[in-house]
Structure formats: structure tokens, C-alpha cells
Amino acid sequence: MSTLHAERHLPTGQLVQVRLGNLTEEDTDAIVNAANELLLNGAGVAGAILRRGGDIIQDECDAYTEAHGPVPTGRAVATGAGALAARYVIHAVGPIWDGGQRHEPELLRSAIRSSLEIASELGLASVAFPAISSGIFGFPKGQCAQVFLETLPAFFAEQPGSSVREVRLTNIDQETTEIFAQALRALE
């Protein structure tokens, strides 16, 4: 189980938590996968989700891309969660870091928003995110945390009817967790 490192209620009432632990063990309604455009789940967070949730998740991803093509960077799609505790996996395609010159912060913001929109459309109350794009995609962790903690309050202020009441920012490594915890504590 994950451990709580920081939490804060947003002015709109949602609880945001920073947690250290294995995202695949979170018992939220959905977990977010840091996906690639082809929804191939082999390494990092995606690989961990597939190993724990089972091949059914990859089968659903393959069916989606076969029917609709690749998922554009900055967008997300949902599948079932197989054997995971969550009911859904929301596959968010974050940007590959290229020095910030290719609109990476805006694309990350879009991936977060798209994930929250899907969670709201599904009527979900809780969702757990990893630090999308900050692993093998190279997005600087501090900037990633900043984008998350700007995007979450803005989304809920614009979508007061969202069903989402709890957002967990769950990462498996201490460094990322502490960076996100510090950013959440600094949130005004």
C-alpha cells in the first residue's frame, strides 16, 4: 500500500494527495498509465500495469489502436483494468521532453486534462496518476510537478460538476514523491 507524503484540499473541494508506492496497487476507481501513442505496454509504469493487470489490458489497447489508430500526444483513452484493484486504466500519452521547445508543458497539461475528462465522463470519484512523462520520456520532474499542480485546480475550477473528488499523485521513487510533495505544499 502507498504511504501519504502530503495532501491538500483544493478550493473546489477535491482532495489531492502525494503518495509513495506502487501505482498498480492503488484502490482508486482508475489509475493512469504513462502511455505511448501506440499503447504498447512494455516498460516503466506501462509494463508494471500490464504485469499486474494481465494481458487483457494490452488486448484492449491493441483493439483500440487497430480501430482508431495511435493516440495523439496530449490525449488519453480508457480500458478495463484486468486484475488490478482499480476498475479502469486511463492511458495518457504525455510528451517526450525535447528541451521544452515542442510545447511539452502544454501537451502534458492536455494529457492530464484528458485523463480527468475521461474519469468525469465515467462518473469516477478517485484517480491515481504517476508523474507522466518524467521517466523514460525525460520531462524534468520539478516542471512535471508544477504542470500537475497548475492543471488540477484549473480543471476543477472549470468543471465544478466533475465526479472526481480525490486525486492521488502516486510514484514509486522517493525523489519524485518528494518533489511532488514539496510542490503540493507550496500550492496556494
mmCIF file with all atom_site columns, C-alpha atoms in Angstrom:
data_model
loop_
_atom_site.group_PDB
_atom_site.id
_atom_site.type_symbol
_atom_site.label_atom_id
_atom_site.label_alt_id
_atom_site.label_comp_id
_atom_site.label_asym_id
_atom_site.label_entity_id
_atom_site.label_seq_id
_atom_site.pdbx_PDB_ins_code
_atom_site.Cartn_x
_atom_site.Cartn_y
_atom_site.Cartn_z
_atom_site.occupancy
_atom_site.B_iso_or_equiv
_atom_site.pdbx_formal_charge
_atom_site.auth_seq_id
_atom_site.auth_comp_id
_atom_site.auth_asym_id
_atom_site.auth_atom_id
_atom_site.pdbx_PDB_model_num
ATOM 1   C CA . MET A 1 1   ? 0.000   0.000  0.000   1.00 0.00 ? 1   MET A CA 1
ATOM 2   C CA . SER A 1 2   ? 1.167   3.545  -0.663  1.00 0.00 ? 2   SER A CA 1
ATOM 3   C CA . THR A 1 3   ? 2.118   5.987  2.080   1.00 0.00 ? 3   THR A CA 1
ATOM 4   C CA . LEU A 1 4   ? 0.884   9.541  2.308   1.00 0.00 ? 4   LEU A CA 1
ATOM 5   C CA . HIS A 1 5   ? 3.534   12.286 1.998   1.00 0.00 ? 5   HIS A CA 1
ATOM 6   C CA . ALA A 1 6   ? 1.377   15.397 1.506   1.00 0.00 ? 6   ALA A CA 1
ATOM 7   C CA . GLU A 1 7   ? -2.261  16.317 0.959   1.00 0.00 ? 7   GLU A CA 1
ATOM 8   C CA . ARG A 1 8   ? -4.346  19.367 0.367   1.00 0.00 ? 8   ARG A CA 1
ATOM 9   C CA . HIS A 1 9   ? -7.983  20.154 -0.332  1.00 0.00 ? 9   HIS A CA 1
ATOM 10  C CA . LEU A 1 10  ? -8.448  22.362 -3.376  1.00 0.00 ? 10  LEU A CA 1
ATOM 11  C CA . PRO A 1 11  ? -10.782 25.380 -3.094  1.00 0.00 ? 11  PRO A CA 1
ATOM 12  C CA . THR A 1 12  ? -13.286 23.336 -5.141  1.00 0.00 ? 12  THR A CA 1
ATOM 13  C CA . GLY A 1 13  ? -13.275 20.540 -2.538  1.00 0.00 ? 13  GLY A CA 1
ATOM 14  C CA . GLN A 1 14  ? -11.198 17.829 -4.215  1.00 0.00 ? 14  GLN A CA 1
ATOM 15  C CA . LEU A 1 15  ? -8.542  16.115 -2.123  1.00 0.00 ? 15  LEU A CA 1
ATOM 16  C CA . VAL A 1 16  ? -5.101  15.926 -3.756  1.00 0.00 ? 16  VAL A CA 1
ATOM 17  C CA . GLN A 1 17  ? -2.589  13.558 -2.196  1.00 0.00 ? 17  GLN A CA 1
ATOM 18  C CA . VAL A 1 18  ? 1.052   12.811 -2.943  1.00 0.00 ? 18  VAL A CA 1
ATOM 19  C CA . ARG A 1 19  ? 1.823   9.177  -2.155  1.00 0.00 ? 19  ARG A CA 1
ATOM 20  C CA . LEU A 1 20  ? 4.895   6.952  -2.274  1.00 0.00 ? 20  LEU A CA 1
ATOM 21  C CA . GLY A 1 21  ? 4.093   3.477  -3.500  1.00 0.00 ? 21  GLY A CA 1
ATOM 22  C CA . ASN A 1 22  ? 3.199   1.179  -6.333  1.00 0.00 ? 22  ASN A CA 1
ATOM 23  C CA . LEU A 1 23  ? 0.578   2.779  -8.592  1.00 0.00 ? 23  LEU A CA 1
ATOM 24  C CA . THR A 1 24  ? -0.699  -0.665 -9.614  1.00 0.00 ? 24  THR A CA 1
ATOM 25  C CA . GLU A 1 25  ? -1.762  -1.335 -6.012  1.00 0.00 ? 25  GLU A CA 1
ATOM 26  C CA . GLU A 1 26  ? -3.862  1.825  -5.640  1.00 0.00 ? 26  GLU A CA 1
ATOM 27  C CA . ASP A 1 27  ? -7.536  1.092  -4.932  1.00 0.00 ? 27  ASP A CA 1
ATOM 28  C CA . THR A 1 28  ? -8.841  4.167  -6.725  1.00 0.00 ? 28  THR A CA 1
ATOM 29  C CA . ASP A 1 29  ? -11.569 3.916  -9.368  1.00 0.00 ? 29  ASP A CA 1
ATOM 30  C CA . ALA A 1 30  ? -8.917  4.424  -12.055 1.00 0.00 ? 30  ALA A CA 1
ATOM 31  C CA . ILE A 1 31  ? -5.174  4.571  -12.380 1.00 0.00 ? 31  ILE A CA 1
ATOM 32  C CA . VAL A 1 32  ? -3.460  6.495  -15.141 1.00 0.00 ? 32  VAL A CA 1
ATOM 33  C CA . ASN A 1 33  ? -0.892  4.829  -17.348 1.00 0.00 ? 33  ASN A CA 1
ATOM 34  C CA . ALA A 1 34  ? 2.006   6.879  -18.713 1.00 0.00 ? 34  ALA A CA 1
ATOM 35  C CA . ALA A 1 35  ? 1.422   5.574  -22.238 1.00 0.00 ? 35  ALA A CA 1
ATOM 36  C CA . ASN A 1 36  ? 2.965   5.888  -25.667 1.00 0.00 ? 36  ASN A CA 1
ATOM 37  C CA . GLU A 1 37  ? 0.940   6.688  -28.796 1.00 0.00 ? 37  GLU A CA 1
ATOM 38  C CA . LEU A 1 38  ? 0.633   3.024  -29.810 1.00 0.00 ? 38  LEU A CA 1
ATOM 39  C CA . LEU A 1 39  ? -0.448  1.959  -26.302 1.00 0.00 ? 39  LEU A CA 1
ATOM 40  C CA . LEU A 1 40  ? 2.309   -0.651 -26.203 1.00 0.00 ? 40  LEU A CA 1
ATOM 41  C CA . ASN A 1 41  ? 2.768   -1.538 -22.551 1.00 0.00 ? 41  ASN A CA 1
ATOM 42  C CA . GLY A 1 42  ? 6.294   -2.845 -22.182 1.00 0.00 ? 42  GLY A CA 1
ATOM 43  C CA . ALA A 1 43  ? 8.432   -0.750 -19.831 1.00 0.00 ? 43  ALA A CA 1
ATOM 44  C CA . GLY A 1 44  ? 8.139   1.598  -16.859 1.00 0.00 ? 44  GLY A CA 1
ATOM 45  C CA . VAL A 1 45  ? 4.680   2.293  -15.458 1.00 0.00 ? 45  VAL A CA 1
ATOM 46  C CA . ALA A 1 46  ? 3.013   0.732  -18.507 1.00 0.00 ? 46  ALA A CA 1
ATOM 47  C CA . GLY A 1 47  ? 4.936   -2.516 -18.086 1.00 0.00 ? 47  GLY A CA 1
ATOM 48  C CA . ALA A 1 48  ? 4.116   -2.680 -14.377 1.00 0.00 ? 48  ALA A CA 1
ATOM 49  C CA . ILE A 1 49  ? 0.411   -2.169 -15.118 1.00 0.00 ? 49  ILE A CA 1
ATOM 50  C CA . LEU A 1 50  ? 0.431   -4.958 -17.706 1.00 0.00 ? 50  LEU A CA 1
ATOM 51  C CA . ARG A 1 51  ? 2.323   -7.386 -15.445 1.00 0.00 ? 51  ARG A CA 1
ATOM 52  C CA . ARG A 1 52  ? -0.099  -6.862 -12.567 1.00 0.00 ? 52  ARG A CA 1
ATOM 53  C CA . GLY A 1 53  ? -3.316  -6.333 -14.526 1.00 0.00 ? 53  GLY A CA 1
ATOM 54  C CA . GLY A 1 54  ? -2.836  -9.049 -17.139 1.00 0.00 ? 54  GLY A CA 1
ATOM 55  C CA . ASP A 1 55  ? -2.761  -9.327 -20.918 1.00 0.00 ? 55  ASP A CA 1
ATOM 56  C CA . ILE A 1 56  ? -6.408  -8.264 -21.212 1.00 0.00 ? 56  ILE A CA 1
ATOM 57  C CA . ILE A 1 57  ? -5.238  -4.657 -20.814 1.00 0.00 ? 57  ILE A CA 1
ATOM 58  C CA . GLN A 1 58  ? -2.869  -4.928 -23.788 1.00 0.00 ? 58  GLN A CA 1
ATOM 59  C CA . ASP A 1 59  ? -5.594  -6.722 -25.771 1.00 0.00 ? 59  ASP A CA 1
ATOM 60  C CA . GLU A 1 60  ? -7.960  -3.783 -25.190 1.00 0.00 ? 60  GLU A CA 1
ATOM 61  C CA . CYS A 1 61  ? -5.201  -1.306 -26.105 1.00 0.00 ? 61  CYS A CA 1
ATOM 62  C CA . ASP A 1 62  ? -4.471  -3.214 -29.323 1.00 0.00 ? 62  ASP A CA 1
ATOM 63  C CA . ALA A 1 63  ? -8.167  -3.275 -30.222 1.00 0.00 ? 63  ALA A CA 1
ATOM 64  C CA . TYR A 1 64  ? -8.376  0.486  -29.670 1.00 0.00 ? 64  TYR A CA 1
ATOM 65  C CA . THR A 1 65  ? -5.362  1.360  -31.824 1.00 0.00 ? 65  THR A CA 1
ATOM 66  C CA . GLU A 1 66  ? -6.472  -1.082 -34.510 1.00 0.00 ? 66  GLU A CA 1
ATOM 67  C CA . ALA A 1 67  ? -9.860  0.621  -34.698 1.00 0.00 ? 67  ALA A CA 1
ATOM 68  C CA . HIS A 1 68  ? -8.795  4.255  -34.147 1.00 0.00 ? 68  HIS A CA 1
ATOM 69  C CA . GLY A 1 69  ? -5.069  4.484  -34.827 1.00 0.00 ? 69  GLY A CA 1
ATOM 70  C CA . PRO A 1 70  ? -2.433  5.895  -32.475 1.00 0.00 ? 70  PRO A CA 1
ATOM 71  C CA . VAL A 1 71  ? -3.487  8.097  -29.564 1.00 0.00 ? 71  VAL A CA 1
ATOM 72  C CA . PRO A 1 72  ? -2.130  11.614 -30.147 1.00 0.00 ? 72  PRO A CA 1
ATOM 73  C CA . THR A 1 73  ? 0.282   13.077 -27.620 1.00 0.00 ? 73  THR A CA 1
ATOM 74  C CA . GLY A 1 74  ? -1.722  15.042 -25.067 1.00 0.00 ? 74  GLY A CA 1
ATOM 75  C CA . ARG A 1 75  ? -4.770  12.769 -25.235 1.00 0.00 ? 75  ARG A CA 1
ATOM 76  C CA . ALA A 1 76  ? -5.975  9.765  -23.229 1.00 0.00 ? 76  ALA A CA 1
ATOM 77  C CA . VAL A 1 77  ? -8.235  6.722  -23.610 1.00 0.00 ? 77  VAL A CA 1
ATOM 78  C CA . ALA A 1 78  ? -9.645  4.258  -21.069 1.00 0.00 ? 78  ALA A CA 1
ATOM 79  C CA . THR A 1 79  ? -9.648  0.471  -20.911 1.00 0.00 ? 79  THR A CA 1
ATOM 80  C CA . GLY A 1 80  ? -10.654 -2.026 -18.291 1.00 0.00 ? 80  GLY A CA 1
ATOM 81  C CA . ALA A 1 81  ? -8.176  -2.761 -15.522 1.00 0.00 ? 81  ALA A CA 1
ATOM 82  C CA . GLY A 1 82  ? -7.922  -6.544 -15.694 1.00 0.00 ? 82  GLY A CA 1
ATOM 83  C CA . ALA A 1 83  ? -6.774  -7.929 -12.333 1.00 0.00 ? 83  ALA A CA 1
ATOM 84  C CA . LEU A 1 84  ? -5.893  -4.514 -10.850 1.00 0.00 ? 84  LEU A CA 1
ATOM 85  C CA . ALA A 1 85  ? -7.739  -3.140 -7.820  1.00 0.00 ? 85  ALA A CA 1
ATOM 86  C CA . ALA A 1 86  ? -8.859  -0.162 -9.947  1.00 0.00 ? 86  ALA A CA 1
ATOM 87  C CA . ARG A 1 87  ? -11.833 -0.501 -12.300 1.00 0.00 ? 87  ARG A CA 1
ATOM 88  C CA . TYR A 1 88  ? -10.222 1.364  -15.214 1.00 0.00 ? 88  TYR A CA 1
ATOM 89  C CA . VAL A 1 89  ? -6.840  2.232  -16.649 1.00 0.00 ? 89  VAL A CA 1
ATOM 90  C CA . ILE A 1 90  ? -6.706  5.633  -18.326 1.00 0.00 ? 90  ILE A CA 1
ATOM 91  C CA . HIS A 1 91  ? -3.842  5.626  -20.834 1.00 0.00 ? 91  HIS A CA 1
ATOM 92  C CA . ALA A 1 92  ? -2.460  9.184  -21.081 1.00 0.00 ? 92  ALA A CA 1
ATOM 93  C CA . VAL A 1 93  ? 0.085   9.954  -23.786 1.00 0.00 ? 93  VAL A CA 1
ATOM 94  C CA . GLY A 1 94  ? 2.486   12.522 -22.422 1.00 0.00 ? 94  GLY A CA 1
ATOM 95  C CA . PRO A 1 95  ? 5.190   14.294 -24.401 1.00 0.00 ? 95  PRO A CA 1
ATOM 96  C CA . ILE A 1 96  ? 8.785   13.233 -24.867 1.00 0.00 ? 96  ILE A CA 1
ATOM 97  C CA . TRP A 1 97  ? 10.969  16.029 -23.462 1.00 0.00 ? 97  TRP A CA 1
ATOM 98  C CA . ASP A 1 98  ? 12.938  17.912 -26.094 1.00 0.00 ? 98  ASP A CA 1
ATOM 99  C CA . GLY A 1 99  ? 14.140  20.874 -24.080 1.00 0.00 ? 99  GLY A CA 1
ATOM 100 C CA . GLY A 1 100 ? 10.675  22.424 -23.839 1.00 0.00 ? 100 GLY A CA 1
ATOM 101 C CA . GLN A 1 101 ? 10.758  23.729 -27.395 1.00 0.00 ? 101 GLN A CA 1
ATOM 102 C CA . ARG A 1 102 ? 7.989   21.480 -28.732 1.00 0.00 ? 102 ARG A CA 1
ATOM 103 C CA . HIS A 1 103 ? 5.162   22.583 -26.443 1.00 0.00 ? 103 HIS A CA 1
ATOM 104 C CA . GLU A 1 104 ? 5.868   19.823 -23.928 1.00 0.00 ? 104 GLU A CA 1
ATOM 105 C CA . PRO A 1 105 ? 4.276   21.602 -20.909 1.00 0.00 ? 105 PRO A CA 1
ATOM 106 C CA . GLU A 1 106 ? 1.081   22.260 -22.893 1.00 0.00 ? 106 GLU A CA 1
ATOM 107 C CA . LEU A 1 107 ? 0.977   18.655 -24.110 1.00 0.00 ? 107 LEU A CA 1
ATOM 108 C CA . LEU A 1 108 ? 1.445   17.328 -20.571 1.00 0.00 ? 108 LEU A CA 1
ATOM 109 C CA . ARG A 1 109 ? -1.308  19.655 -19.354 1.00 0.00 ? 109 ARG A CA 1
ATOM 110 C CA . SER A 1 110 ? -3.548  18.321 -22.123 1.00 0.00 ? 110 SER A CA 1
ATOM 111 C CA . ALA A 1 111 ? -2.817  14.683 -21.177 1.00 0.00 ? 111 ALA A CA 1
ATOM 112 C CA . ILE A 1 112 ? -3.743  15.398 -17.537 1.00 0.00 ? 112 ILE A CA 1
ATOM 113 C CA . ARG A 1 113 ? -6.919  17.231 -18.536 1.00 0.00 ? 113 ARG A CA 1
ATOM 114 C CA . SER A 1 114 ? -7.913  14.492 -20.985 1.00 0.00 ? 114 SER A CA 1
ATOM 115 C CA . SER A 1 115 ? -7.480  11.898 -18.220 1.00 0.00 ? 115 SER A CA 1
ATOM 116 C CA . LEU A 1 116 ? -9.650  13.915 -15.826 1.00 0.00 ? 116 LEU A CA 1
ATOM 117 C CA . GLU A 1 117 ? -12.293 14.425 -18.522 1.00 0.00 ? 117 GLU A CA 1
ATOM 118 C CA . ILE A 1 118 ? -12.462 10.666 -19.094 1.00 0.00 ? 118 ILE A CA 1
ATOM 119 C CA . ALA A 1 119 ? -12.690 9.991  -15.349 1.00 0.00 ? 119 ALA A CA 1
ATOM 120 C CA . SER A 1 120 ? -15.524 12.519 -15.125 1.00 0.00 ? 120 SER A CA 1
ATOM 121 C CA . GLU A 1 121 ? -17.340 11.046 -18.131 1.00 0.00 ? 121 GLU A CA 1
ATOM 122 C CA . LEU A 1 122 ? -17.130 7.615  -16.485 1.00 0.00 ? 122 LEU A CA 1
ATOM 123 C CA . GLY A 1 123 ? -18.513 9.054  -13.229 1.00 0.00 ? 123 GLY A CA 1
ATOM 124 C CA . LEU A 1 124 ? -15.407 8.086  -11.250 1.00 0.00 ? 124 LEU A CA 1
ATOM 125 C CA . ALA A 1 125 ? -14.709 9.521  -7.805  1.00 0.00 ? 125 ALA A CA 1
ATOM 126 C CA . SER A 1 126 ? -10.991 8.770  -7.499  1.00 0.00 ? 126 SER A CA 1
ATOM 127 C CA . VAL A 1 127 ? -7.996  8.545  -9.812  1.00 0.00 ? 127 VAL A CA 1
ATOM 128 C CA . ALA A 1 128 ? -4.273  7.944  -9.255  1.00 0.00 ? 128 ALA A CA 1
ATOM 129 C CA . PHE A 1 129 ? -1.638  9.442  -11.570 1.00 0.00 ? 129 PHE A CA 1
ATOM 130 C CA . PRO A 1 130 ? 2.055   8.735  -11.966 1.00 0.00 ? 130 PRO A CA 1
ATOM 131 C CA . ALA A 1 131 ? 4.410   11.589 -12.884 1.00 0.00 ? 131 ALA A CA 1
ATOM 132 C CA . ILE A 1 132 ? 3.535   11.307 -16.588 1.00 0.00 ? 132 ILE A CA 1
ATOM 133 C CA . SER A 1 133 ? 6.474   11.836 -18.967 1.00 0.00 ? 133 SER A CA 1
ATOM 134 C CA . SER A 1 134 ? 9.054   12.246 -16.156 1.00 0.00 ? 134 SER A CA 1
ATOM 135 C CA . GLY A 1 135 ? 10.524  8.758  -16.517 1.00 0.00 ? 135 GLY A CA 1
ATOM 136 C CA . ILE A 1 136 ? 11.887  7.464  -19.796 1.00 0.00 ? 136 ILE A CA 1
ATOM 137 C CA . PHE A 1 137 ? 10.292  10.426 -21.644 1.00 0.00 ? 137 PHE A CA 1
ATOM 138 C CA . GLY A 1 138 ? 12.690  12.725 -19.752 1.00 0.00 ? 138 GLY A CA 1
ATOM 139 C CA . PHE A 1 139 ? 10.335  15.542 -18.656 1.00 0.00 ? 139 PHE A CA 1
ATOM 140 C CA . PRO A 1 140 ? 12.066  17.323 -15.727 1.00 0.00 ? 140 PRO A CA 1
ATOM 141 C CA . LYS A 1 141 ? 10.413  16.169 -12.501 1.00 0.00 ? 141 LYS A CA 1
ATOM 142 C CA . GLY A 1 142 ? 10.136  19.651 -10.978 1.00 0.00 ? 142 GLY A CA 1
ATOM 143 C CA . GLN A 1 143 ? 8.440   21.042 -14.078 1.00 0.00 ? 143 GLN A CA 1
ATOM 144 C CA . CYS A 1 144 ? 6.211   17.963 -14.261 1.00 0.00 ? 144 CYS A CA 1
ATOM 145 C CA . ALA A 1 145 ? 5.044   18.556 -10.680 1.00 0.00 ? 145 ALA A CA 1
ATOM 146 C CA . GLN A 1 146 ? 4.424   22.223 -11.458 1.00 0.00 ? 146 GLN A CA 1
ATOM 147 C CA . VAL A 1 147 ? 2.297   21.369 -14.509 1.00 0.00 ? 147 VAL A CA 1
ATOM 148 C CA . PHE A 1 148 ? 0.243   18.879 -12.481 1.00 0.00 ? 148 PHE A CA 1
ATOM 149 C CA . LEU A 1 149 ? -0.333  21.334 -9.642  1.00 0.00 ? 149 LEU A CA 1
ATOM 150 C CA . GLU A 1 150 ? -1.375  24.108 -12.007 1.00 0.00 ? 150 GLU A CA 1
ATOM 151 C CA . THR A 1 151 ? -3.614  21.847 -14.096 1.00 0.00 ? 151 THR A CA 1
ATOM 152 C CA . LEU A 1 152 ? -5.564  20.135 -11.307 1.00 0.00 ? 152 LEU A CA 1
ATOM 153 C CA . PRO A 1 153 ? -7.004  23.276 -9.642  1.00 0.00 ? 153 PRO A CA 1
ATOM 154 C CA . ALA A 1 154 ? -7.688  24.885 -13.030 1.00 0.00 ? 154 ALA A CA 1
ATOM 155 C CA . PHE A 1 155 ? -9.551  21.814 -14.302 1.00 0.00 ? 155 PHE A CA 1
ATOM 156 C CA . PHE A 1 156 ? -11.781 21.517 -11.234 1.00 0.00 ? 156 PHE A CA 1
ATOM 157 C CA . ALA A 1 157 ? -12.489 25.270 -11.197 1.00 0.00 ? 157 ALA A CA 1
ATOM 158 C CA . GLU A 1 158 ? -13.641 24.990 -14.823 1.00 0.00 ? 158 GLU A CA 1
ATOM 159 C CA . GLN A 1 159 ? -15.523 21.704 -14.244 1.00 0.00 ? 159 GLN A CA 1
ATOM 160 C CA . PRO A 1 160 ? -17.357 22.157 -10.926 1.00 0.00 ? 160 PRO A CA 1
ATOM 161 C CA . GLY A 1 161 ? -19.655 19.237 -11.748 1.00 0.00 ? 161 GLY A CA 1
ATOM 162 C CA . SER A 1 162 ? -16.817 16.725 -12.079 1.00 0.00 ? 162 SER A CA 1
ATOM 163 C CA . SER A 1 163 ? -17.445 13.451 -10.269 1.00 0.00 ? 163 SER A CA 1
ATOM 164 C CA . VAL A 1 164 ? -13.752 13.250 -9.313  1.00 0.00 ? 164 VAL A CA 1
ATOM 165 C CA . ARG A 1 165 ? -13.307 14.003 -5.612  1.00 0.00 ? 165 ARG A CA 1
ATOM 166 C CA . GLU A 1 166 ? -9.844  12.541 -4.961  1.00 0.00 ? 166 GLU A CA 1
ATOM 167 C CA . VAL A 1 167 ? -6.629  12.662 -6.991  1.00 0.00 ? 167 VAL A CA 1
ATOM 168 C CA . ARG A 1 168 ? -3.579  10.717 -5.883  1.00 0.00 ? 168 ARG A CA 1
ATOM 169 C CA . LEU A 1 169 ? -0.165  11.518 -7.325  1.00 0.00 ? 169 LEU A CA 1
ATOM 170 C CA . THR A 1 170 ? 1.493   8.166  -6.692  1.00 0.00 ? 170 THR A CA 1
ATOM 171 C CA . ASN A 1 171 ? 5.097   7.419  -7.561  1.00 0.00 ? 171 ASN A CA 1
ATOM 172 C CA . ILE A 1 172 ? 7.350   4.534  -6.678  1.00 0.00 ? 172 ILE A CA 1
ATOM 173 C CA . ASP A 1 173 ? 10.539  6.503  -6.109  1.00 0.00 ? 173 ASP A CA 1
ATOM 174 C CA . GLN A 1 174 ? 11.379  8.756  -3.181  1.00 0.00 ? 174 GLN A CA 1
ATOM 175 C CA . GLU A 1 175 ? 12.880  11.566 -5.298  1.00 0.00 ? 175 GLU A CA 1
ATOM 176 C CA . THR A 1 176 ? 9.779   12.085 -7.454  1.00 0.00 ? 176 THR A CA 1
ATOM 177 C CA . THR A 1 177 ? 7.487   11.753 -4.454  1.00 0.00 ? 177 THR A CA 1
ATOM 178 C CA . GLU A 1 178 ? 9.382   14.423 -2.516  1.00 0.00 ? 178 GLU A CA 1
ATOM 179 C CA . ILE A 1 179 ? 9.438   16.806 -5.500  1.00 0.00 ? 179 ILE A CA 1
ATOM 180 C CA . PHE A 1 180 ? 5.656   16.449 -5.869  1.00 0.00 ? 180 PHE A CA 1
ATOM 181 C CA . ALA A 1 181 ? 5.102   16.748 -2.096  1.00 0.00 ? 181 ALA A CA 1
ATOM 182 C CA . GLN A 1 182 ? 7.081   19.990 -1.962  1.00 0.00 ? 182 GLN A CA 1
ATOM 183 C CA . ALA A 1 183 ? 5.147   21.382 -4.931  1.00 0.00 ? 183 ALA A CA 1
ATOM 184 C CA . LEU A 1 184 ? 1.816   20.468 -3.300  1.00 0.00 ? 184 LEU A CA 1
ATOM 185 C CA . ARG A 1 185 ? 2.830   22.081 -0.005  1.00 0.00 ? 185 ARG A CA 1
ATOM 186 C CA . ALA A 1 186 ? 3.737   25.266 -1.933  1.00 0.00 ? 186 ALA A CA 1
ATOM 187 C CA . LEU A 1 187 ? 0.359   25.365 -3.707  1.00 0.00 ? 187 LEU A CA 1
ATOM 188 C CA . GLU A 1 188 ? -1.650  28.464 -2.777  1.00 0.00 ? 188 GLU A CA 1
#
